[in-house]
């Protein structure tokens, strides 16, 4: 074998230094790791490592601060947009973003989400929607699909008992305060590239003072869904994307 | 001006960076005054009406995590809603000022003055082992002075400070001398004073993280012990108390805030009748003036605690007195304020016991 591959000019990929060299606690196949990497890359490419402030949620991503090397605050469950509101208002020259799951953003934190978006806070909200509570062991989320089984709807989500899946991204797109609302995924190379562009756009927009940017990433939770990573991606495409179709809601 | 207005003026003059609140009677004048003054046009202070008290306290968390001088104000039911956030702020060791202009409870209660949030304030209203420095102003002047003091104590100890007033102190109008104006600190000044703050990662250093999470029990115990050491230091340094005619007193009335003013009147009546009665007014409810009360308990014949509650601070007075002296209680509930005559009657009952 030759050593061509080790020559610097042949380097085609290197991990961004904004992503720390520590093992992630996420399950293999989980979307969080990919989205973390994209955020770290965007921070690196925009040169904002020393001006970005992230807000970590309660949920699987509570330890986001261990992986992306910037200043972080870890919020109470659902309150990340309130923290981000204050931080951005007090320091408009910083890039402020929240990273939240579906339980955090669309159940317990619905009021904070809606009102931060409606005030048009100049923040970026990254919303991981995997339709389940991963951290607490697979309970029903506000975004759990009809018929989908979780530990608190073991026979499948029944709207008569559990209500309907909440399409909160569609809802925030209706608000005057939002500037950019999009729904992405990270299950294929093409999707990853598109999601990265969306995250970068959201971060850039947040510095232009024209309203809230909201990026939903439809994600997998293979542990919670009790499927292999490959099966999870397939299940997501066949089921999640029907209820939560990908694409831009708003970009102005 | 009104007590609530004094808080707003004093906050701006204390170099406050941000106020986040939600309207509730009887303290809405704090935010109303700020919105009328528009300090963002002069000092750059942010004033924001949040969607709830839950959001307000978490905005305070966010701002405090950046080392900014931030505050909120509310009244009893709103303060109850903030308890989760206050617990997080205490654990994450963030400096901030929280004002509670108490009203009668429980529940939605009433808008008249009360002191029934004493337990919630000094025993930790939220979950976990934490304490709040609790200042109890009894005049419009102290509303202003304590606002400024609260910011100083919050930053000295990296801890939330509660200014515990009541609806009467918030609404009454008195002359006030505002504290000297201090400029807001620059980002560089904050970085120097608060190296832990999230103002953006320093070049070549690890990022700062504000959190109250420690999954390992050993780590969480260590954080708790750190907090307890801080609380012990505060208890040593920061007890504040006003004593009125206590030196030769046979009987002592213990009261704070509005009640202390009513009781002072009753003490003067007693003195005019030749009865040796004094007044002890805790200014800090936590840390509590335990030693002062213990000292008086050892050489007096009786104590009377007067509160706008069913008897909350009286428990701490009895703990301090430790059975050395008879400690009686008189209180009115649900927003009723006792007259000086009622206190005088309660004193007679104590003296004839």
PDB file of C-alpha atoms in Angstrom, chain A:
ATOM      1  CA  UNK A   1       0.000   0.000   0.000  1.00  0.00           C
ATOM      2  CA  UNK A   2       1.238   3.485  -0.651  1.00  0.00           C
ATOM      3  CA  UNK A   3       0.955   6.341   1.792  1.00  0.00           C
ATOM      4  CA  UNK A   4      -0.647   8.799  -0.625  1.00  0.00           C
ATOM      5  CA  UNK A   5      -3.677   9.103   1.604  1.00  0.00           C
ATOM      6  CA  UNK A   6      -1.591  10.527   4.444  1.00  0.00           C
ATOM      7  CA  UNK A   7      -0.313  13.444   2.384  1.00  0.00           C
ATOM      8  CA  UNK A   8      -1.907  16.755   3.404  1.00  0.00           C
ATOM      9  CA  UNK A   9      -2.815  17.652  -0.164  1.00  0.00           C
ATOM     10  CA  UNK A  10      -4.913  14.506  -0.374  1.00  0.00           C
ATOM     11  CA  UNK A  11      -6.882  15.335   2.729  1.00  0.00           C
ATOM     12  CA  UNK A  12     -10.571  15.366   1.890  1.00  0.00           C
ATOM     13  CA  UNK A  13     -12.140  15.495   5.324  1.00  0.00           C
ATOM     14  CA  UNK A  14     -11.166  16.412   8.840  1.00  0.00           C
ATOM     15  CA  UNK A  15     -13.284  16.690  11.964  1.00  0.00           C
ATOM     16  CA  UNK A  16     -13.877  20.267  12.968  1.00  0.00           C
ATOM     17  CA  UNK A  17     -12.012  21.191  16.175  1.00  0.00           C
ATOM     18  CA  UNK A  18     -15.252  22.796  17.427  1.00  0.00           C
ATOM     19  CA  UNK A  19     -16.460  19.221  18.004  1.00  0.00           C
ATOM     20  CA  UNK A  20     -14.693  17.898  21.105  1.00  0.00           C
ATOM     21  CA  UNK A  21     -12.745  14.629  21.067  1.00  0.00           C
ATOM     22  CA  UNK A  22     -14.965  12.888  23.596  1.00  0.00           C
ATOM     23  CA  UNK A  23     -17.153   9.826  23.108  1.00  0.00           C
ATOM     24  CA  UNK A  24     -20.791  10.819  22.683  1.00  0.00           C
ATOM     25  CA  UNK A  25     -23.379   9.218  24.933  1.00  0.00           C
ATOM     26  CA  UNK A  26     -25.892   8.985  22.083  1.00  0.00           C
ATOM     27  CA  UNK A  27     -27.078   5.564  20.923  1.00  0.00           C
ATOM     28  CA  UNK A  28     -25.564   4.313  17.658  1.00  0.00           C
ATOM     29  CA  UNK A  29     -27.818   5.444  14.810  1.00  0.00           C
ATOM     30  CA  UNK A  30     -29.250   8.422  16.680  1.00  0.00           C
ATOM     31  CA  UNK A  31     -29.565  11.645  14.682  1.00  0.00           C
ATOM     32  CA  UNK A  32     -28.241  13.866  17.484  1.00  0.00           C
ATOM     33  CA  UNK A  33     -24.607  13.085  16.706  1.00  0.00           C
ATOM     34  CA  UNK A  34     -24.984  14.101  13.058  1.00  0.00           C
ATOM     35  CA  UNK A  35     -26.798  17.328  13.917  1.00  0.00           C
ATOM     36  CA  UNK A  36     -24.163  18.166  16.557  1.00  0.00           C
ATOM     37  CA  UNK A  37     -21.475  17.728  13.924  1.00  0.00           C
ATOM     38  CA  UNK A  38     -23.321  19.999  11.497  1.00  0.00           C
ATOM     39  CA  UNK A  39     -23.724  22.734  14.109  1.00  0.00           C
ATOM     40  CA  UNK A  40     -20.049  22.476  15.047  1.00  0.00           C
ATOM     41  CA  UNK A  41     -19.054  22.711  11.378  1.00  0.00           C
ATOM     42  CA  UNK A  42     -21.279  25.727  10.795  1.00  0.00           C
ATOM     43  CA  UNK A  43     -19.816  27.461  13.863  1.00  0.00           C
ATOM     44  CA  UNK A  44     -16.322  26.683  12.597  1.00  0.00           C
ATOM     45  CA  UNK A  45     -17.007  27.819   9.031  1.00  0.00           C
ATOM     46  CA  UNK A  46     -18.702  31.031  10.176  1.00  0.00           C
ATOM     47  CA  UNK A  47     -15.812  31.752  12.551  1.00  0.00           C
ATOM     48  CA  UNK A  48     -18.169  32.294  15.493  1.00  0.00           C
ATOM     49  CA  UNK A  49     -16.747  29.872  18.070  1.00  0.00           C
ATOM     50  CA  UNK A  50     -16.010  32.786  20.408  1.00  0.00           C
ATOM     51  CA  UNK A  51     -19.296  34.614  19.906  1.00  0.00           C
ATOM     52  CA  UNK A  52     -21.789  31.729  19.801  1.00  0.00           C
ATOM     53  CA  UNK A  53     -23.822  30.839  22.886  1.00  0.00           C
ATOM     54  CA  UNK A  54     -25.835  27.631  22.872  1.00  0.00           C
ATOM     55  CA  UNK A  55     -28.760  26.686  25.092  1.00  0.00           C
ATOM     56  CA  UNK A  56     -28.976  22.975  25.877  1.00  0.00           C
ATOM     57  CA  UNK A  57     -32.359  21.420  26.715  1.00  0.00           C
ATOM     58  CA  UNK A  58     -33.524  18.776  29.119  1.00  0.00           C
ATOM     59  CA  UNK A  59     -33.639  15.527  27.197  1.00  0.00           C
ATOM     60  CA  UNK A  60     -31.092  13.385  25.403  1.00  0.00           C
ATOM     61  CA  UNK A  61     -29.215  16.514  24.231  1.00  0.00           C
ATOM     62  CA  UNK A  62     -28.764  17.849  27.768  1.00  0.00           C
ATOM     63  CA  UNK A  63     -25.027  17.159  27.408  1.00  0.00           C
ATOM     64  CA  UNK A  64     -24.681  19.019  24.096  1.00  0.00           C
ATOM     65  CA  UNK A  65     -22.292  21.279  26.001  1.00  0.00           C
ATOM     66  CA  UNK A  66     -19.820  18.431  26.329  1.00  0.00           C
ATOM     67  CA  UNK A  67     -19.501  17.989  22.576  1.00  0.00           C
ATOM     68  CA  UNK A  68     -19.572  21.428  20.956  1.00  0.00           C
ATOM     69  CA  UNK A  69     -16.794  23.644  22.282  1.00  0.00           C
ATOM     70  CA  UNK A  70     -18.489  27.007  22.845  1.00  0.00           C
ATOM     71  CA  UNK A  71     -20.123  28.754  25.815  1.00  0.00           C
ATOM     72  CA  UNK A  72     -23.344  26.994  26.855  1.00  0.00           C
ATOM     73  CA  UNK A  73     -26.200  27.367  29.268  1.00  0.00           C
ATOM     74  CA  UNK A  74     -28.303  24.368  30.189  1.00  0.00           C
ATOM     75  CA  UNK A  75     -31.959  25.311  30.607  1.00  0.00           C
ATOM     76  CA  UNK A  76     -34.792  23.932  32.694  1.00  0.00           C
ATOM     77  CA  UNK A  77     -37.114  21.662  30.703  1.00  0.00           C
ATOM     78  CA  UNK A  78     -38.707  23.675  27.903  1.00  0.00           C
ATOM     79  CA  UNK A  79     -37.310  27.052  28.886  1.00  0.00           C
ATOM     80  CA  UNK A  80     -34.445  27.337  26.402  1.00  0.00           C
ATOM     81  CA  UNK A  81     -36.178  30.020  24.278  1.00  0.00           C
ATOM     82  CA  UNK A  82     -36.648  32.191  27.396  1.00  0.00           C
ATOM     83  CA  UNK A  83     -32.932  31.966  28.215  1.00  0.00           C
ATOM     84  CA  UNK A  84     -32.029  32.645  24.595  1.00  0.00           C
ATOM     85  CA  UNK A  85     -34.380  35.640  24.499  1.00  0.00           C
ATOM     86  CA  UNK A  86     -32.624  37.310  27.414  1.00  0.00           C
ATOM     87  CA  UNK A  87     -29.113  36.465  26.217  1.00  0.00           C
ATOM     88  CA  UNK A  88     -29.735  37.792  22.709  1.00  0.00           C
ATOM     89  CA  UNK A  89     -31.490  40.932  23.948  1.00  0.00           C
ATOM     90  CA  UNK A  90     -28.657  41.642  26.376  1.00  0.00           C
ATOM     91  CA  UNK A  91     -25.967  40.871  23.786  1.00  0.00           C
ATOM     92  CA  UNK A  92     -27.304  41.362  20.240  1.00  0.00           C
ATOM     93  CA  UNK A  93     -23.811  40.855  18.791  1.00  0.00           C
ATOM     94  CA  UNK A  94     -23.691  37.177  19.834  1.00  0.00           C
ATOM     95  CA  UNK A  95     -25.048  34.235  17.865  1.00  0.00           C
ATOM     96  CA  UNK A  96     -27.573  32.630  20.187  1.00  0.00           C
ATOM     97  CA  UNK A  97     -29.264  29.314  19.460  1.00  0.00           C
ATOM     98  CA  UNK A  98     -31.303  26.700  21.291  1.00  0.00           C
ATOM     99  CA  UNK A  99     -31.108  22.964  20.724  1.00  0.00           C
ATOM    100  CA  UNK A 100     -34.303  21.223  21.792  1.00  0.00           C
ATOM    101  CA  UNK A 101     -36.156  17.953  21.464  1.00  0.00           C
ATOM    102  CA  UNK A 102     -39.860  17.467  20.826  1.00  0.00           C
ATOM    103  CA  UNK A 103     -40.873  17.055  24.475  1.00  0.00           C
ATOM    104  CA  UNK A 104     -38.845  20.099  25.482  1.00  0.00           C
ATOM    105  CA  UNK A 105     -39.968  22.355  22.638  1.00  0.00           C
ATOM    106  CA  UNK A 106     -43.475  21.147  21.775  1.00  0.00           C
ATOM    107  CA  UNK A 107     -44.882  19.956  25.122  1.00  0.00           C
ATOM    108  CA  UNK A 108     -43.555  21.529  28.310  1.00  0.00           C
ATOM    109  CA  UNK A 109     -41.962  24.480  26.521  1.00  0.00           C
ATOM    110  CA  UNK A 110     -44.750  25.261  24.038  1.00  0.00           C
ATOM    111  CA  UNK A 111     -45.458  28.672  25.564  1.00  0.00           C
ATOM    112  CA  UNK A 112     -41.804  29.718  25.535  1.00  0.00           C
ATOM    113  CA  UNK A 113     -41.393  28.468  21.951  1.00  0.00           C
ATOM    114  CA  UNK A 114     -44.485  30.205  20.585  1.00  0.00           C
ATOM    115  CA  UNK A 115     -43.827  33.489  22.363  1.00  0.00           C
ATOM    116  CA  UNK A 116     -40.130  33.690  21.518  1.00  0.00           C
ATOM    117  CA  UNK A 117     -41.049  33.042  17.858  1.00  0.00           C
ATOM    118  CA  UNK A 118     -43.949  35.481  17.987  1.00  0.00           C
ATOM    119  CA  UNK A 119     -41.758  38.231  19.435  1.00  0.00           C
ATOM    120  CA  UNK A 120     -39.390  37.544  16.587  1.00  0.00           C
ATOM    121  CA  UNK A 121     -36.404  36.979  18.835  1.00  0.00           C
ATOM    122  CA  UNK A 122     -33.280  36.983  16.709  1.00  0.00           C
ATOM    123  CA  UNK A 123     -32.253  33.499  17.686  1.00  0.00           C
ATOM    124  CA  UNK A 124     -31.951  30.171  15.893  1.00  0.00           C
ATOM    125  CA  UNK A 125     -33.981  27.254  17.223  1.00  0.00           C
ATOM    126  CA  UNK A 126     -32.793  23.757  16.289  1.00  0.00           C
ATOM    127  CA  UNK A 127     -35.624  21.315  16.912  1.00  0.00           C
ATOM    128  CA  UNK A 128     -34.991  17.577  16.983  1.00  0.00           C
ATOM    129  CA  UNK A 129     -38.255  15.725  16.333  1.00  0.00           C
ATOM    130  CA  UNK A 130     -38.039  11.975  16.798  1.00  0.00           C
ATOM    131  CA  UNK A 131     -41.595  11.488  18.014  1.00  0.00           C
ATOM    132  CA  UNK A 132     -40.629  10.025  21.369  1.00  0.00           C
ATOM    133  CA  UNK A 133     -39.063  10.815  24.740  1.00  0.00           C
ATOM    134  CA  UNK A 134     -35.652   9.217  24.352  1.00  0.00           C
ATOM    135  CA  UNK A 135     -33.970  10.117  27.608  1.00  0.00           C
ATOM    136  CA  UNK A 136     -36.696   8.953  29.967  1.00  0.00           C
ATOM    137  CA  UNK A 137     -37.063   5.680  28.132  1.00  0.00           C
ATOM    138  CA  UNK A 138     -39.476   5.960  25.232  1.00  0.00           C
ATOM    139  CA  UNK A 139     -42.656   7.665  26.415  1.00  0.00           C
ATOM    140  CA  UNK A 140     -45.200   9.395  24.175  1.00  0.00           C
ATOM    141  CA  UNK A 141     -44.144  12.770  22.798  1.00  0.00           C
ATOM    142  CA  UNK A 142     -46.412  15.541  21.479  1.00  0.00           C
ATOM    143  CA  UNK A 143     -45.157  14.557  18.016  1.00  0.00           C
ATOM    144  CA  UNK A 144     -45.706  10.783  18.411  1.00  0.00           C
ATOM    145  CA  UNK A 145     -47.576   9.557  15.347  1.00  0.00           C
ATOM    146  CA  UNK A 146     -51.093   8.129  15.450  1.00  0.00           C
ATOM    147  CA  UNK A 147     -50.858   4.416  16.108  1.00  0.00           C
ATOM    148  CA  UNK A 148     -47.181   4.636  17.101  1.00  0.00           C
ATOM    149  CA  UNK A 149     -46.365   2.562  20.176  1.00  0.00           C
ATOM    150  CA  UNK A 150     -44.509   4.061  23.138  1.00  0.00           C
ATOM    151  CA  UNK A 151     -44.231   3.043  26.793  1.00  0.00           C
ATOM    152  CA  UNK A 152     -47.076   5.408  27.755  1.00  0.00           C
ATOM    153  CA  UNK A 153     -49.265   4.482  24.748  1.00  0.00           C
ATOM    154  CA  UNK A 154     -48.290   0.804  24.532  1.00  0.00           C
ATOM    155  CA  UNK A 155     -51.177  -0.016  22.186  1.00  0.00           C
ATOM    156  CA  UNK A 156     -50.396   2.848  19.862  1.00  0.00           C
ATOM    157  CA  UNK A 157     -51.262   6.542  20.066  1.00  0.00           C
ATOM    158  CA  UNK A 158     -55.025   6.806  19.999  1.00  0.00           C
ATOM    159  CA  UNK A 159     -56.244  10.356  19.289  1.00  0.00           C
ATOM    160  CA  UNK A 160     -59.389   9.705  21.345  1.00  0.00           C
ATOM    161  CA  UNK A 161     -57.228   9.168  24.396  1.00  0.00           C
ATOM    162  CA  UNK A 162     -53.970  10.899  23.576  1.00  0.00           C
ATOM    163  CA  UNK A 163     -54.902  13.676  21.182  1.00  0.00           C
ATOM    164  CA  UNK A 164     -53.221  14.294  17.857  1.00  0.00           C
ATOM    165  CA  UNK A 165     -49.562  14.686  16.857  1.00  0.00           C
ATOM    166  CA  UNK A 166     -48.587  18.344  17.159  1.00  0.00           C
ATOM    167  CA  UNK A 167     -47.212  19.914  13.999  1.00  0.00           C
ATOM    168  CA  UNK A 168     -45.560  22.788  15.822  1.00  0.00           C
ATOM    169  CA  UNK A 169     -43.305  23.766  12.932  1.00  0.00           C
ATOM    170  CA  UNK A 170     -46.337  24.504  10.768  1.00  0.00           C
ATOM    171  CA  UNK A 171     -47.715  26.494  13.678  1.00  0.00           C
ATOM    172  CA  UNK A 172     -44.630  28.682  14.228  1.00  0.00           C
ATOM    173  CA  UNK A 173     -44.470  29.346  10.464  1.00  0.00           C
ATOM    174  CA  UNK A 174     -47.824  31.126  10.853  1.00  0.00           C
ATOM    175  CA  UNK A 175     -46.352  33.593  13.343  1.00  0.00           C
ATOM    176  CA  UNK A 176     -45.339  37.040  12.142  1.00  0.00           C
ATOM    177  CA  UNK A 177     -42.163  36.890  14.199  1.00  0.00           C
ATOM    178  CA  UNK A 178     -40.577  33.972  12.346  1.00  0.00           C
ATOM    179  CA  UNK A 179     -38.415  34.678   9.327  1.00  0.00           C
ATOM    180  CA  UNK A 180     -37.155  31.246   8.369  1.00  0.00           C
ATOM    181  CA  UNK A 181     -38.947  27.995   9.140  1.00  0.00           C
ATOM    182  CA  UNK A 182     -37.823  24.739   7.599  1.00  0.00           C
ATOM    183  CA  UNK A 183     -38.037  20.991   8.156  1.00  0.00           C
ATOM    184  CA  UNK A 184     -35.036  18.832   7.326  1.00  0.00           C
ATOM    185  CA  UNK A 185     -33.639  15.367   8.046  1.00  0.00           C
ATOM    186  CA  UNK A 186     -30.173  13.778   8.248  1.00  0.00           C
ATOM    187  CA  UNK A 187     -30.814  10.245   6.999  1.00  0.00           C
ATOM    188  CA  UNK A 188     -28.934  10.472   3.662  1.00  0.00           C
ATOM    189  CA  UNK A 189     -25.849  12.285   2.413  1.00  0.00           C
ATOM    190  CA  UNK A 190     -28.013  14.668   0.414  1.00  0.00           C
ATOM    191  CA  UNK A 191     -30.272  15.332   3.395  1.00  0.00           C
ATOM    192  CA  UNK A 192     -27.269  15.986   5.631  1.00  0.00           C
ATOM    193  CA  UNK A 193     -25.953  18.558   3.172  1.00  0.00           C
ATOM    194  CA  UNK A 194     -29.331  20.288   2.965  1.00  0.00           C
ATOM    195  CA  UNK A 195     -29.727  20.272   6.738  1.00  0.00           C
ATOM    196  CA  UNK A 196     -26.311  21.855   7.158  1.00  0.00           C
ATOM    197  CA  UNK A 197     -27.237  24.635   4.730  1.00  0.00           C
ATOM    198  CA  UNK A 198     -30.447  25.228   6.675  1.00  0.00           C
ATOM    199  CA  UNK A 199     -28.588  25.436   9.992  1.00  0.00           C
ATOM    200  CA  UNK A 200     -26.080  27.864   8.501  1.00  0.00           C
ATOM    201  CA  UNK A 201     -28.865  30.017   7.077  1.00  0.00           C
ATOM    202  CA  UNK A 202     -30.617  30.065  10.458  1.00  0.00           C
ATOM    203  CA  UNK A 203     -27.409  31.123  12.209  1.00  0.00           C
ATOM    204  CA  UNK A 204     -26.698  33.819   9.618  1.00  0.00           C
ATOM    205  CA  UNK A 205     -30.269  35.133   9.731  1.00  0.00           C
ATOM    206  CA  UNK A 206     -30.119  35.344  13.525  1.00  0.00           C
ATOM    207  CA  UNK A 207     -27.460  38.031  13.152  1.00  0.00           C
ATOM    208  CA  UNK A 208     -29.519  40.122  10.728  1.00  0.00           C
ATOM    209  CA  UNK A 209     -32.196  41.174  13.202  1.00  0.00           C
ATOM    210  CA  UNK A 210     -35.217  40.161  11.145  1.00  0.00           C
ATOM    211  CA  UNK A 211     -36.848  37.504  13.262  1.00  0.00           C
ATOM    212  CA  UNK A 212     -36.643  33.962  14.518  1.00  0.00           C
ATOM    213  CA  UNK A 213     -35.202  31.083  12.522  1.00  0.00           C
ATOM    214  CA  UNK A 214     -36.586  27.640  13.224  1.00  0.00           C
ATOM    215  CA  UNK A 215     -35.039  24.441  11.871  1.00  0.00           C
ATOM    216  CA  UNK A 216     -36.811  21.155  12.570  1.00  0.00           C
ATOM    217  CA  UNK A 217     -34.777  18.012  11.982  1.00  0.00           C
ATOM    218  CA  UNK A 218     -37.006  14.937  11.691  1.00  0.00           C
ATOM    219  CA  UNK A 219     -34.857  12.405  13.490  1.00  0.00           C
ATOM    220  CA  UNK A 220     -34.576   8.779  14.464  1.00  0.00           C
ATOM    221  CA  UNK A 221     -34.577   7.252  17.913  1.00  0.00           C
ATOM    222  CA  UNK A 222     -33.793   3.639  17.196  1.00  0.00           C
ATOM    223  CA  UNK A 223     -33.593   2.722  20.899  1.00  0.00           C
ATOM    224  CA  UNK A 224     -36.989   4.273  21.590  1.00  0.00           C
ATOM    225  CA  UNK A 225     -38.477   2.941  18.386  1.00  0.00           C
ATOM    226  CA  UNK A 226     -36.912  -0.472  19.070  1.00  0.00           C
ATOM    227  CA  UNK A 227     -35.558  -0.727  15.510  1.00  0.00           C
ATOM    228  CA  UNK A 228     -32.044  -1.008  14.084  1.00  0.00           C
ATOM    229  CA  UNK A 229     -30.485   2.204  12.759  1.00  0.00           C
ATOM    230  CA  UNK A 230     -31.120   1.103   9.165  1.00  0.00           C
ATOM    231  CA  UNK A 231     -34.715   0.072   9.930  1.00  0.00           C
ATOM    232  CA  UNK A 232     -35.218   3.360  11.743  1.00  0.00           C
ATOM    233  CA  UNK A 233     -34.251   5.432   8.729  1.00  0.00           C
ATOM    234  CA  UNK A 234     -36.632   3.382   6.584  1.00  0.00           C
ATOM    235  CA  UNK A 235     -39.427   3.687   9.156  1.00  0.00           C
ATOM    236  CA  UNK A 236     -38.860   7.423   9.370  1.00  0.00           C
ATOM    237  CA  UNK A 237     -39.096   7.832   5.602  1.00  0.00           C
ATOM    238  CA  UNK A 238     -42.246   5.714   5.399  1.00  0.00           C
ATOM    239  CA  UNK A 239     -44.045   7.125   8.432  1.00  0.00           C
ATOM    240  CA  UNK A 240     -42.567  10.289   9.949  1.00  0.00           C
ATOM    241  CA  UNK A 241     -42.179  12.045   6.596  1.00  0.00           C
ATOM    242  CA  UNK A 242     -45.895  11.513   5.862  1.00  0.00           C
ATOM    243  CA  UNK A 243     -46.908  13.407   8.963  1.00  0.00           C
ATOM    244  CA  UNK A 244     -43.931  15.756   8.843  1.00  0.00           C
ATOM    245  CA  UNK A 245     -43.044  16.377   5.175  1.00  0.00           C
ATOM    246  CA  UNK A 246     -39.634  17.944   4.568  1.00  0.00           C
ATOM    247  CA  UNK A 247     -39.104  21.360   3.045  1.00  0.00           C
ATOM    248  CA  UNK A 248     -39.185  25.093   3.707  1.00  0.00           C
ATOM    249  CA  UNK A 249     -42.291  26.613   5.292  1.00  0.00           C
ATOM    250  CA  UNK A 250     -41.042  30.159   5.170  1.00  0.00           C
ATOM    251  CA  UNK A 251     -37.937  32.062   4.084  1.00  0.00           C
ATOM    252  CA  UNK A 252     -38.152  35.816   3.864  1.00  0.00           C
TER     253      UNK A 252
END
